[in-house]
Amino acid sequence: MNFDIKKIRKDFPALHQEIYGKPLVYLDNAATTLKPQVVIDSITNYYSTINSNVHRGVHYLSQQATEEFENTRKNIRKYINARNTHEIIFTKGTTESINLVANSFGKKFLSHGDEVIISELEHHANIVPWQMICEEKGAKLKVIPINDNGELILKKYKDLITDKTKIVSVSHISNTLGTVNPIKEIIDIAHQHDIPVMIDGAQGIVHEKIDVQELDCDFYCFSSHKFYGPMGVGVLYGKEKYLEEMPPYQTGGEMIKTVTFKKTTFNELPFKFETGTPNVADVIGFGSAINYIKKIGIENIIRYEKELLKHATEMLSGIQGLRIYGEAKKKAGVISFLLKDIHPYDAGIIIDKLSIAVRTGQHCAQPVMDRFDIPGTIRASFAFYNTKEEVDKLVQAILKVQEMFG
Amino acid sequence: MTIREIEKEITEEFSMFDDWMDKYNHLIEMGKSLPLIEKKYRTDQYLISGCQSRVWLSAEMEDGKVIFKADSDAVITKGIINLLIRILSNQTPDNILNAKMDFINQVGLKEHLSPTRSNGLTSMIKQMKLYAVVFKTKMAQ
């Protein structure tokens, strides 16, 4: 397929605005991506016409809402090649998906003295929920270390596994350093010991083709809003065998089969994990985002982004006094860097004034900052609507920063 | 000088700049020239935590006036600290408590005092006023 960047950019209305009087350069895609017009339209369309609750009414619009909502579930199943549609659980986002597994899996399978393995690369959302449940259960949290390039040290990972290990939870792609983790290998190693693996795919789904059966991961989760869909929707994929055994995470309506004051029995999957009125409009909007991505083709996106990242890495590496953090052999989407003797916050303020959106700070990954002993980084993160010209504008902005603080 | 007078002076100083870049260059210069806090204060005890940049603040009472000293790891933050210190340091606790700090709006630096910036400056002003309360109470005893 012909990758027509001009045409693609037209699909994203937020790209066409001025900030401080200059065209916006949006390089904060790892925080949230912009939304194509089709996604915005589908949300507007839902509220303008269907606007009904799902799974309840017999009336026409409610039926239609349910159908579109459930079609999105089927769409997502197909997109990540899950075996069953009921293995797709809708949540608020990646964070809620991880909390759900940490709490529900933890309640059922973790006991005193057990162990959970995460990595040094994780976002706080894949650290704190595990910390909390480990504390509650008297379990131990173990951490796979990274090397100076920001790659997981697999040998150390193998050494961490014991007969007490109950689950491994690692990110697919690091939001801070851009490292693409060897998750297939991580999963295979864990499975040799019958240990399930959860993958935080918040960044992974955006920059890789996902096939959960091929990966054989036991859980995979991601957010809609980092993948061109609306905010407030996330997905948890889980293997049926675990989801069936896990107790409900939150309770209320929708997720029950029968309720008396003596006893409640729970609904079947996926509804067991989806209590309360779901975010129908945004789930449907997410369906439109996935259709849009399918139309462009994730392979095309990956190819284009790879080229863009290569260009950005080359250009930034050429700047004197700039150090890139995270130099893994396999990287995607993100470049984190620091300028010699310039605080990332100072740089961020000036870059912002030059109409470029980047993120500065710790990126919700304090352990990574501690590992490199830095106060934070400046992070440029790319999407397939970004261009080499925009990367060059970032380079100009960095040179300006150096001039001002030099 | 009274707080009002200093505020007026700063506002006039900033009105000379035509564009944001001159203004920020000025802030950067001020950030660089701020006398550093003694090393003994650059510890967690004096740290005002912001997720993006860190601020250290100490306060002492001299002849009925509060002397503030502060530092930050980011230069622009330090430049703004410099302004805050020029205004609030060497003033009586009562004057510090009554200071409205609206010059910040007038010189166009409001965004830096927004809590979303998490650069420690909002907390710094709160902390300065808190010190004023403490010294005021001590004086009354």
XYZ file of C-alpha atoms in Angstrom:
547
model
C 0.000 0.000 0.000
C 1.091 3.512 -0.726
C 1.793 5.337 2.547
C 0.498 8.805 1.789
C 1.633 10.958 4.710
C -0.120 14.095 3.439
C -3.407 12.289 3.261
C -2.869 10.675 6.642
C -2.148 14.007 8.295
C -5.446 15.331 6.990
C -7.220 12.618 8.975
C -6.027 14.137 12.279
C -7.664 17.520 12.907
C -5.578 18.325 16.004
C -2.439 18.407 13.850
C -3.723 21.480 12.080
C -3.556 24.059 14.814
C -1.142 26.715 15.883
C 0.428 26.922 19.321
C 1.962 30.274 20.281
C 1.384 31.340 16.673
C 3.278 28.471 15.041
C 2.127 25.107 13.688
C 1.996 22.455 16.387
C 4.620 19.718 16.307
C 3.183 16.926 18.390
C 5.853 14.567 19.713
C 4.168 13.364 22.885
C 2.509 10.330 21.384
C 3.604 7.945 24.111
C 1.464 9.996 26.506
C -1.543 9.978 24.217
C -1.973 9.913 20.462
C -4.127 12.290 18.463
C -7.450 10.971 17.180
C -8.446 10.606 13.552
C -11.663 12.316 12.470
C -13.442 8.959 12.060
C -13.026 8.289 15.786
C -14.347 11.716 16.727
C -17.257 11.255 14.327
C -18.165 7.884 15.705
C -18.369 9.251 19.261
C -20.476 12.194 18.111
C -22.627 9.849 16.109
C -23.220 7.591 19.109
C -24.397 10.460 21.299
C -26.404 12.032 18.472
C -28.330 8.894 17.635
C -27.917 5.617 19.533
C -27.152 6.956 23.020
C -28.527 3.916 24.856
C -27.305 1.578 27.513
C -26.063 -1.854 26.553
C -27.176 -5.378 27.456
C -30.374 -4.224 29.109
C -33.133 -2.765 27.016
C -35.226 -4.538 24.457
C -35.805 -1.271 22.648
C -34.317 -0.684 19.244
C -31.557 1.762 20.200
C -30.386 -0.317 23.134
C -30.129 -3.311 20.840
C -28.130 -1.241 18.428
C -25.816 0.028 21.180
C -25.234 -3.528 22.372
C -24.542 -4.719 18.871
C -21.943 -2.028 18.160
C -20.369 -2.468 21.592
C -20.082 -6.231 21.146
C -18.905 -5.834 17.570
C -15.964 -3.837 18.905
C -15.146 -6.693 21.228
C -15.154 -9.076 18.255
C -13.093 -6.603 16.276
C -10.465 -6.448 19.025
C -10.426 -10.234 19.396
C -9.663 -10.502 15.734
C -7.117 -7.709 15.788
C -4.987 -9.367 18.479
C -5.994 -12.869 17.368
C -7.386 -14.022 20.695
C -9.013 -17.447 20.638
C -12.312 -16.322 22.190
C -14.306 -13.110 22.188
C -15.084 -13.533 25.893
C -11.361 -13.283 26.622
C -11.582 -9.566 25.786
C -12.480 -7.498 28.867
C -13.170 -3.785 28.619
C -11.586 -1.619 31.315
C -10.819 2.066 31.805
C -7.274 1.654 30.556
C -4.030 -0.254 30.943
C -3.722 0.811 34.566
C -7.104 -0.645 35.452
C -6.338 -3.810 33.505
C -3.178 -4.367 35.552
C -4.969 -3.555 38.791
C -7.659 -6.050 37.865
C -5.158 -8.858 37.319
C -2.960 -7.954 40.297
C -5.964 -7.960 42.610
C -8.031 -10.771 41.202
C -5.212 -13.130 40.214
C -3.423 -12.175 43.431
C -6.441 -12.958 45.561
C -6.777 -16.410 44.042
C -3.207 -17.510 43.419
C -0.859 -15.566 45.723
C -0.026 -16.699 49.240
C 2.516 -15.853 51.892
C 6.063 -16.397 50.656
C 5.125 -16.450 46.956
C 6.935 -14.308 44.427
C 5.993 -11.937 41.610
C 8.502 -10.841 38.969
C 8.417 -7.441 37.241
C 11.229 -5.433 35.641
C 13.245 -2.326 36.303
C 11.818 -0.774 33.121
C 8.229 -0.682 34.272
C 5.819 2.235 34.374
C 4.506 2.833 37.900
C 1.230 1.236 36.781
C 3.022 -2.093 36.458
C 4.843 -1.696 39.772
C 2.502 -0.309 42.399
C -0.484 -2.697 41.930
C 1.900 -5.643 42.373
C 3.594 -3.999 45.329
C 0.227 -3.541 47.030
C -1.009 -7.093 46.506
C 2.387 -8.522 47.517
C 2.267 -6.517 50.715
C -1.251 -7.717 51.428
C -0.406 -11.346 50.775
C 3.068 -11.383 52.281
C 4.516 -12.130 48.857
C 7.819 -10.895 47.478
C 8.286 -8.592 44.487
C 11.385 -9.361 42.414
C 12.790 -7.122 39.723
C 14.589 -8.027 36.481
C 17.458 -5.523 36.144
C 18.449 -3.686 32.963
C 21.866 -3.064 31.454
C 23.281 0.353 30.490
C 21.556 0.203 27.114
C 18.210 -0.189 28.828
C 17.752 -3.861 27.929
C 16.455 -6.465 30.322
C 19.171 -8.863 31.478
C 17.577 -12.187 30.653
C 20.154 -14.233 32.522
C 19.198 -12.437 35.720
C 15.541 -13.051 34.897
C 16.161 -16.792 34.700
C 17.919 -16.646 38.056
C 14.972 -14.856 39.665
C 12.532 -17.646 38.852
C 11.943 -20.091 41.691
C 9.228 -22.599 42.515
C 7.604 -19.762 44.477
C 7.136 -17.536 41.398
C 3.435 -17.166 40.645
C 3.327 -14.576 37.867
C 5.614 -12.445 35.699
C 4.455 -9.001 34.546
C 6.573 -6.957 32.139
C 6.070 -4.266 29.551
C 6.199 -4.982 25.846
C 7.830 -1.636 25.033
C 9.276 0.747 27.627
C 7.446 4.093 27.686
C 10.622 5.774 28.934
C 13.463 4.286 26.905
C 11.644 2.739 23.956
C 13.203 -0.684 24.537
C 11.268 -3.467 22.834
C 11.489 -6.327 25.289
C 11.951 -9.917 24.088
C 8.544 -10.874 25.407
C 8.276 -14.110 23.443
C 11.427 -15.346 25.133
C 10.274 -14.068 28.531
C 6.969 -15.904 28.118
C 8.610 -19.136 26.937
C 11.026 -19.157 29.866
C 8.178 -18.605 32.359
C 6.057 -21.283 30.725
C 8.826 -23.831 31.134
C 8.049 -23.409 34.833
C 4.256 -23.189 34.333
C 4.264 -19.524 35.363
C 1.770 -17.219 33.630
C 2.931 -13.944 32.101
C 1.180 -10.604 31.864
C 2.315 -8.123 29.228
C 1.750 -4.384 29.660
C 1.134 -3.530 26.029
C 0.281 0.170 26.431
C 3.119 1.040 24.040
C 3.451 -2.398 22.474
C 0.134 -2.487 20.642
C 0.962 0.860 19.038
C 4.251 -0.129 17.437
C 4.045 -3.900 16.945
C 1.733 -6.440 15.395
C 0.154 -8.381 18.218
C -0.888 -12.007 18.043
C -1.648 -13.177 21.566
C -1.895 -16.827 20.547
C 1.458 -16.773 18.852
C 3.012 -14.947 21.817
C 1.146 -17.330 24.105
C 0.971 -14.604 26.757
C -1.550 -15.233 29.509
C -2.591 -11.598 29.820
C -2.042 -8.649 27.497
C -3.414 -5.181 28.181
C -3.508 -1.815 26.475
C -5.252 1.562 26.352
C -7.393 2.945 23.586
C -6.122 6.516 23.905
C -2.503 5.645 23.166
C -3.683 3.761 20.090
C -5.599 6.539 18.293
C -8.847 5.852 20.157
C -10.666 7.840 22.846
C -9.607 8.162 26.468
C -11.242 6.117 29.199
C -11.213 2.731 27.490
C -8.763 -0.078 27.888
C -8.593 -3.753 27.147
C -7.533 -6.733 29.148
C -6.981 -9.892 27.194
C -6.715 -12.945 29.416
C -6.641 -16.646 28.739
C -9.981 -18.210 29.522
C -8.461 -20.716 31.936
C -7.220 -17.929 34.209
C -10.170 -15.562 33.797
C -12.564 -18.378 34.698
C -10.743 -19.085 37.922
C -10.182 -15.500 38.953
C -12.757 -13.879 41.249
C -14.538 -10.659 40.184
C -12.544 -7.490 40.751
C -15.391 -5.031 41.260
C -19.011 -5.886 41.875
C -22.391 -4.387 41.113
C -24.804 -4.635 38.226
C -24.187 -6.334 34.885
C -21.638 -8.764 36.324
C -24.141 -10.842 38.305
C -26.312 -13.801 37.398
C -28.593 -13.902 40.416
C -28.677 -11.761 43.532
C -30.411 -12.522 46.804
C -29.403 -11.140 50.174
C -27.915 -14.515 51.022
C -25.872 -15.179 47.938
C -24.906 -13.728 44.596
C -23.818 -15.774 41.640
C -21.746 -14.173 38.987
C -22.255 -13.747 35.299
C -20.036 -15.512 32.817
C -17.063 -14.063 30.971
C -16.483 -11.336 29.966
C -19.289 -9.725 31.999
C -17.956 -11.092 35.287
C -15.270 -8.414 35.043
C -17.386 -5.616 33.610
C -19.639 -4.211 36.278
C -21.572 -0.995 35.893
C -22.448 0.840 32.727
C -19.450 0.631 30.451
C -18.039 3.534 28.449
C -20.145 2.602 25.427
C -19.427 5.629 23.244
C -15.686 5.377 23.659
C -15.610 1.614 23.189
C -17.404 2.139 19.878
C -14.976 4.984 19.137
C -12.097 2.612 19.819
C -13.635 0.215 17.312
C -13.407 2.980 14.709
C -9.763 3.599 15.641
C -8.926 -0.057 15.073
C -10.720 -0.040 11.734
C -8.735 3.041 10.794
C -5.427 1.388 11.748
C -6.392 -1.733 9.821
C -7.047 0.395 6.776
C -3.587 1.995 6.950
C -2.033 -1.342 7.898
C 0.061 -1.875 11.006
C 2.910 -3.248 8.852
C 3.009 0.045 6.933
C 2.919 1.971 10.183
C 5.763 -0.066 11.669
C 7.881 0.402 8.549
C 7.304 4.164 8.437
C 7.884 4.647 12.165
C 11.108 2.659 12.009
C 12.425 5.005 9.354
C 11.329 8.042 11.343
C 12.980 6.757 14.526
C 16.178 6.046 12.605
C 16.195 9.581 11.211
C 15.476 11.076 14.648
C 18.174 8.977 16.328
C 20.736 10.002 13.719
C 19.819 13.674 13.902
C 19.755 13.832 17.706
C 22.972 11.833 18.045
C 24.642 14.482 15.924
C 23.968 17.194 18.478
C 26.933 17.877 20.709
C 26.214 17.532 24.394
C 23.103 15.440 23.804
C 22.940 12.010 25.342
C 20.291 9.484 24.436
C 19.082 7.244 27.251
C 18.031 3.815 26.100
C 20.135 2.408 23.324
C 18.639 -1.010 23.053
C 19.208 -2.925 19.843
C 15.475 -3.119 19.372
C 13.653 0.136 20.003
C 10.347 1.682 19.015
C 8.506 4.945 19.188
C 10.492 6.791 21.827
C 13.721 8.719 22.248
C 14.646 9.879 25.740
C 17.541 12.273 26.037
C 19.280 14.868 28.146
C 21.343 17.918 27.270
C 24.630 18.392 29.077
C 24.302 20.792 32.026
C 20.688 21.664 31.159
C 17.845 20.514 33.363
C 15.110 18.696 31.390
C 12.494 21.033 32.831
C 14.352 24.093 31.511
C 14.700 22.499 28.101
C 11.046 21.463 28.114
C 9.854 25.017 28.752
C 11.787 26.439 25.827
C 10.867 23.568 23.488
C 7.216 24.165 24.401
C 7.565 27.860 23.590
C 8.772 26.793 20.160
C 5.389 25.030 19.630
C 6.755 21.518 20.050
C 5.030 19.142 22.428
C 7.450 16.781 24.145
C 7.318 15.320 27.598
C 9.835 16.112 30.293
C 10.175 14.537 33.701
C 10.252 11.044 35.048
C 7.586 9.513 32.790
C 5.995 7.653 35.723
C 9.083 5.481 35.870
C 11.165 6.670 38.817
C 13.133 3.404 39.104
C 14.445 3.916 35.557
C 15.581 7.454 36.473
C 17.253 6.112 39.622
C 18.982 3.425 37.560
C 20.646 6.075 35.408
C 20.911 8.560 38.296
C 19.182 11.369 36.387
C 16.403 13.785 37.454
C 14.314 12.984 34.392
C 14.596 13.106 30.639
C 13.191 14.913 27.657
C 11.148 12.410 25.690
C 10.149 12.711 22.069
C 7.710 10.008 21.042
C 6.543 9.447 17.507
C 3.455 8.377 15.620
C 2.984 7.553 11.963
C 1.579 11.033 11.241
C 4.866 12.658 12.283
C 7.363 13.650 9.627
C 11.104 14.012 9.218
C 10.541 17.769 8.893
C 9.015 17.756 12.369
C 12.021 15.877 13.713
C 14.215 18.552 12.151
C 12.181 21.245 13.907
C 12.884 19.460 17.176
C 16.589 19.509 16.368
C 16.397 23.268 15.723
C 14.602 23.740 19.022
C 17.261 21.779 20.897
C 19.993 23.915 19.353
C 18.074 27.012 20.461
C 17.844 25.624 24.003
C 21.588 25.034 24.061
C 22.178 28.551 22.829
C 19.958 30.053 25.528
C 21.431 28.079 28.405
C 24.972 27.952 27.110
C 11.163 48.781 49.841
C 7.630 47.570 50.353
C 6.327 44.504 48.592
C 4.173 46.723 46.376
C 7.168 48.780 45.313
C 9.256 45.746 44.471
C 6.384 44.241 42.501
C 6.076 47.458 40.524
C 9.779 47.470 39.860
C 9.698 43.885 38.554
C 6.664 44.544 36.380
C 8.418 47.528 34.807
C 11.557 45.489 34.314
C 9.596 42.832 32.414
C 7.609 45.327 30.344
C 10.827 46.103 28.466
C 10.814 42.708 26.780
C 9.039 42.455 23.469
C 8.993 38.725 23.082
C 9.048 35.616 25.176
C 12.624 34.796 24.306
C 14.027 37.997 25.809
C 11.908 37.416 28.865
C 13.213 33.907 29.287
C 16.781 34.984 28.657
C 16.309 37.448 31.493
C 14.886 34.721 33.747
C 17.805 32.471 32.861
C 20.277 35.240 33.747
C 18.526 35.762 37.056
C 18.515 32.025 37.644
C 22.233 31.898 37.127
C 22.901 34.893 39.392
C 20.835 33.740 42.373
C 23.229 33.259 45.270
C 23.284 29.577 45.960
C 21.916 28.352 49.189
C 24.578 26.958 51.529
C 25.188 23.305 50.909
C 23.793 22.374 54.340
C 20.342 23.472 53.169
C 20.413 21.405 49.998
C 19.061 18.400 51.825
C 15.749 16.604 51.987
C 14.798 18.567 55.070
C 14.571 21.770 53.034
C 13.343 20.163 49.849
C 10.028 21.181 48.338
C 9.131 18.370 46.066
C 7.964 18.927 42.539
C 7.968 16.124 40.042
C 9.749 18.182 37.379
C 12.208 20.354 39.237
C 13.246 20.532 42.841
C 13.351 23.542 45.137
C 15.198 23.969 48.411
C 14.048 26.701 50.770
C 15.335 27.943 54.122
C 14.041 30.763 56.298
C 15.536 32.665 59.195
C 14.368 35.548 61.322
C 16.533 38.646 61.570
C 15.394 41.869 63.282
C 11.727 41.086 62.843
C 12.127 40.230 59.180
C 12.180 36.856 57.455
C 15.218 36.081 55.338
C 14.552 33.460 52.684
C 17.193 31.595 50.761
C 16.389 29.152 48.026
C 17.767 27.126 45.190
C 16.577 24.800 42.466
C 18.109 22.282 40.126
C 16.432 23.978 37.119
C 17.585 27.424 35.986
C 14.190 28.843 34.925
C 12.708 27.708 38.218
C 15.631 29.423 39.917
C 14.952 32.606 37.956
C 11.398 32.674 39.245
C 12.611 31.848 42.745
C 14.843 34.871 42.444
C 11.772 37.042 41.823
C 9.853 35.499 44.710
C 12.775 36.029 47.062
C 13.254 39.620 45.936
C 9.657 40.233 46.903
C 9.168 38.206 50.039
C 12.582 38.081 51.662
C 13.553 40.741 54.169
C 9.902 41.509 54.917
C 7.912 41.190 58.121
C 5.753 38.086 58.587
C 2.600 40.226 58.327
C 3.646 41.703 55.005
C 4.532 38.273 53.665
C 1.139 36.918 54.678
C -0.666 39.824 53.036
C 1.273 39.658 49.760
C -1.065 38.905 46.858
C 1.680 38.037 44.385
C -0.394 39.212 41.438
C 2.705 40.578 39.699
C 3.197 37.031 38.449
C 0.182 37.497 36.161
C 1.344 40.896 35.033
C 4.768 39.703 33.937
C 3.229 36.746 32.128
C 4.673 33.963 34.223
C 1.401 32.643 35.546
C 1.838 29.294 33.853
C 4.864 28.578 36.013
C 2.777 28.815 39.141
C 0.151 26.435 37.878
C 0.036 23.250 39.950
C 0.169 21.195 36.743
C 3.715 22.371 36.138
C 4.744 20.494 39.267
C 7.971 22.457 39.465
C 7.711 23.117 43.204
C 6.981 26.840 42.871
C 3.357 26.738 44.003
C 4.412 24.752 47.034
C 7.282 27.155 47.560
C 4.985 30.166 47.983
C 2.794 28.156 50.333
C 5.867 27.178 52.304
C 7.084 30.794 52.480
C 3.746 31.910 53.874
C 3.796 29.016 56.300
C 7.188 30.145 57.593
C 5.714 33.636 58.045
C 2.910 32.196 60.166
C 5.391 30.276 62.285
C 7.605 33.334 62.852
C 4.593 35.492 63.580
C 3.421 33.045 66.220
C 6.903 32.871 67.728
C 7.095 36.667 67.875
C 3.772 36.885 69.678
C 4.949 34.510 72.401
